[in-house]
Amino acid sequence: MSFVELGLSDELLKAVTEAGYTEPTPIQAQAIPTIFMGRDVLGCAQTGTGKTAGFTLPMIDILAQGRAKARMPRSLILEPTRELAAQVAESFDKYGKHHKLSKVLLIGGESMGKQIAAMDRGVDVLIATPGRLLDLFDRGRLLLTGVKILVIDEADRMLDMGFIPDVERIVKLLSPIRQTLFFSATMPSEIRKLADAFLMNPKEISVASPSLAAETVEQFMVAVKHGGCSGTQGGMREKRATLRSLLKREDPVSAIIFCNRKRDVDVVARSLKRHGFDAAQLHGDMAQPARMEVLRRFKNSEVKLLVCSDVAARGLDILAVSHVFNFDIPTHSEDYVHRIGRTGRAGRKGRAISISVPEDGKYVAGIERLLGGKIPPLHLDGVVESKIDNSAVAAEQRGPRDRGKQKEEKETQVKSETAAGEVHKRGRRENPEGRNEKTAVGMGGRRENPEGGNEKTAVGMGDHMPAFMQRKVKSLK
Ligand code: AMP
């Protein structure tokens, strides 16, 4: 199958060739003709499958006919985070460069005045996070009745972040005569119900993740001796020293360093800079222009090391990232998979090295259960290694009383950014602060089951756990 066979215009074919794509990905091959037919789409696909081009390319050709009126966008793309919204906007620039479509990015943290002025000039494509869109709507700055194509992207993350009520409200403001494209990495029953409510006779498209990070990413674990949450001075100091040794040893081309808490992002980045490393930081409390500037510098290889939180790095697609370091072990197994997936992109090799303290035992066990294999240890000179403390896992397996204790422990640990939400039975976390994006947590709606579970089955992942999650990790050497 070639892009020509998909019926794209010459301008788009040129843009696609210039982007270096030779053939459509499976989701593109299925979604593009369906969207051209005017049908709704229910796509089960992750980032990395090429889904953005899957909806952006046909939208550009469809929108090339007709003109935009002031304050009445002709199409609307809803994204859960500012970074994802900005990435989709970049895709529109890349693929739409031979067209004359107008696009506005409506995200929190950026000047509302400029966004309003751009809306007033007429918009073909409006890319927005739900909160900012509703703010502008409530101020009477835009009308949504002219939207002919609606894209709801990353629906399961919207659910995770507590945005679904906003999305429902937005959909009610649109004309029922529209085409709706709905994408989600997983299809738990909440998401399916939403899809049923929003879509009319959709074509269902489901594609596997193109690359399990674990297949292209070599993973290692360095266990350091000092325990205590990463916040305690001893543990932090030792972990920082370990990180420096790792950076010297690995000499990454470009690396992302994950911390569980925003305040530790700050501490680790400052410490690295003090020791002469080329580092920048990215977390949800930074002003949007500063976040964008850091991302720009990192993407352009102007800075080598990016220290960040899960939320800030969600969905980042930067090919040059050779290494991921987990300064903290994520408390949710699935975040581990998302974190290490920032390297080893598009078939390249990557290395992911995690630093654990004895108290991380139960989290490491959860991750290894999800991966279906042990993460090999990495022995570093000068690092006093310790055994992983599995007593917490054992307590979980023993019974409900210990589990209660575990839960308490978890709840005290998760006050800050990584786990501000509640862990639901289904694995869903809600953002207690409604649609405030800054406090949004985690990478997806699929959570490890804190109740344990057997070795092979990763649980709490929604009804449709992606197949790649169920595969054994091929190479952990
Ligand atoms: P997405 O899943 O939309 O986040 O896309 C993941 C990555 O795949 C992006 O870096 C795109 O530039 C890239 N990509 C999208 N379509 C193609 C294609 N047909 N061939 C090669 N790369 C692609």
PDB file of C-alpha atoms and ligand atoms in Angstrom, residues 3 16 19-25 28 46-54 87 91 94-95 315 317 319 345-346, ligand 1:
ATOM      1  CA  PHE A   3       0.282   6.933   0.036  1.00  0.00           C
ATOM      2  CA  VAL A  16       4.663  13.200   3.227  1.00  0.00           C
ATOM      3  CA  ALA A  19       8.732  14.088   5.948  1.00  0.00           C
ATOM      4  CA  GLY A  20      10.630  10.997   4.797  1.00  0.00           C
ATOM      5  CA  TYR A  21       7.698   8.557   4.922  1.00  0.00           C
ATOM      6  CA  THR A  22       7.749   5.889   2.245  1.00  0.00           C
ATOM      7  CA  GLU A  23       4.625   3.936   3.117  1.00  0.00           C
ATOM      8  CA  PRO A  24       1.611   4.376   5.372  1.00  0.00           C
ATOM      9  CA  THR A  25       1.581   2.721   8.775  1.00  0.00           C
ATOM     10  CA  GLN A  28      -2.924   5.243   8.324  1.00  0.00           C
ATOM     11  CA  GLN A  46      -1.101   4.193  20.892  1.00  0.00           C
ATOM     12  CA  THR A  47       1.248   7.051  20.187  1.00  0.00           C
ATOM     13  CA  GLY A  48       4.047   5.769  18.024  1.00  0.00           C
ATOM     14  CA  THR A  49       1.708   4.041  15.561  1.00  0.00           C
ATOM     15  CA  GLY A  50       1.520   7.068  13.267  1.00  0.00           C
ATOM     16  CA  LYS A  51      -2.054   7.812  14.317  1.00  0.00           C
ATOM     17  CA  THR A  52      -1.527  11.584  14.278  1.00  0.00           C
ATOM     18  CA  ALA A  53      -0.810  11.552  10.549  1.00  0.00           C
ATOM     19  CA  GLY A  54      -3.660   9.024  10.263  1.00  0.00           C
ATOM     20  CA  GLN A  87       2.894  18.015  18.965  1.00  0.00           C
ATOM     21  CA  SER A  91       2.172  17.763  12.646  1.00  0.00           C
ATOM     22  CA  LYS A  94       4.611  19.616   8.756  1.00  0.00           C
ATOM     23  CA  TYR A  95       1.926  17.943   6.656  1.00  0.00           C
ATOM     24  CA  GLY A 315       4.042  11.221  24.741  1.00  0.00           C
ATOM     25  CA  ASP A 317       8.585  11.723  20.590  1.00  0.00           C
ATOM     26  CA  LEU A 319      14.318  10.237  18.223  1.00  0.00           C
ATOM     27  CA  ARG A 345      12.036   5.103  19.226  1.00  0.00           C
ATOM     28  CA  ALA A 346      11.394   4.022  15.642  1.00  0.00           C
TER      29      ALA A 346
HETATM   30  P1  AMP B   1       2.363   9.218  16.292  1.00  0.00           P
HETATM   31  O1  AMP B   1       1.907   7.835  16.596  1.00  0.00           O
HETATM   32  O2  AMP B   1       1.380   9.971  15.521  1.00  0.00           O
HETATM   33  O3  AMP B   1       2.810   9.924  17.542  1.00  0.00           O
HETATM   34  O4  AMP B   1       3.663   9.121  15.347  1.00  0.00           O
HETATM   35  C1  AMP B   1       4.868   8.549  15.777  1.00  0.00           C
HETATM   36  C2  AMP B   1       6.039   8.868  14.878  1.00  0.00           C
HETATM   37  O5  AMP B   1       5.912   8.185  13.617  1.00  0.00           O
HETATM   38  C3  AMP B   1       6.206  10.348  14.529  1.00  0.00           C
HETATM   39  O6  AMP B   1       7.565  10.674  14.740  1.00  0.00           O
HETATM   40  C4  AMP B   1       5.867  10.454  13.063  1.00  0.00           C
HETATM   41  O7  AMP B   1       6.652  11.453  12.437  1.00  0.00           O
HETATM   42  C5  AMP B   1       6.245   9.068  12.554  1.00  0.00           C
HETATM   43  N1  AMP B   1       5.451   8.631  11.381  1.00  0.00           N
HETATM   44  C6  AMP B   1       4.133   8.847  11.159  1.00  0.00           C
HETATM   45  N2  AMP B   1       3.753   8.263  10.007  1.00  0.00           N
HETATM   46  C7  AMP B   1       4.840   7.659   9.486  1.00  0.00           C
HETATM   47  C8  AMP B   1       5.079   6.870   8.305  1.00  0.00           C
HETATM   48  N3  AMP B   1       4.114   6.595   7.445  1.00  0.00           N
HETATM   49  N4  AMP B   1       6.338   6.411   8.101  1.00  0.00           N
HETATM   50  C9  AMP B   1       7.326   6.680   8.992  1.00  0.00           C
HETATM   51  N5  AMP B   1       7.169   7.405  10.129  1.00  0.00           N
HETATM   52  C10 AMP B   1       5.936   7.885  10.379  1.00  0.00           C
END
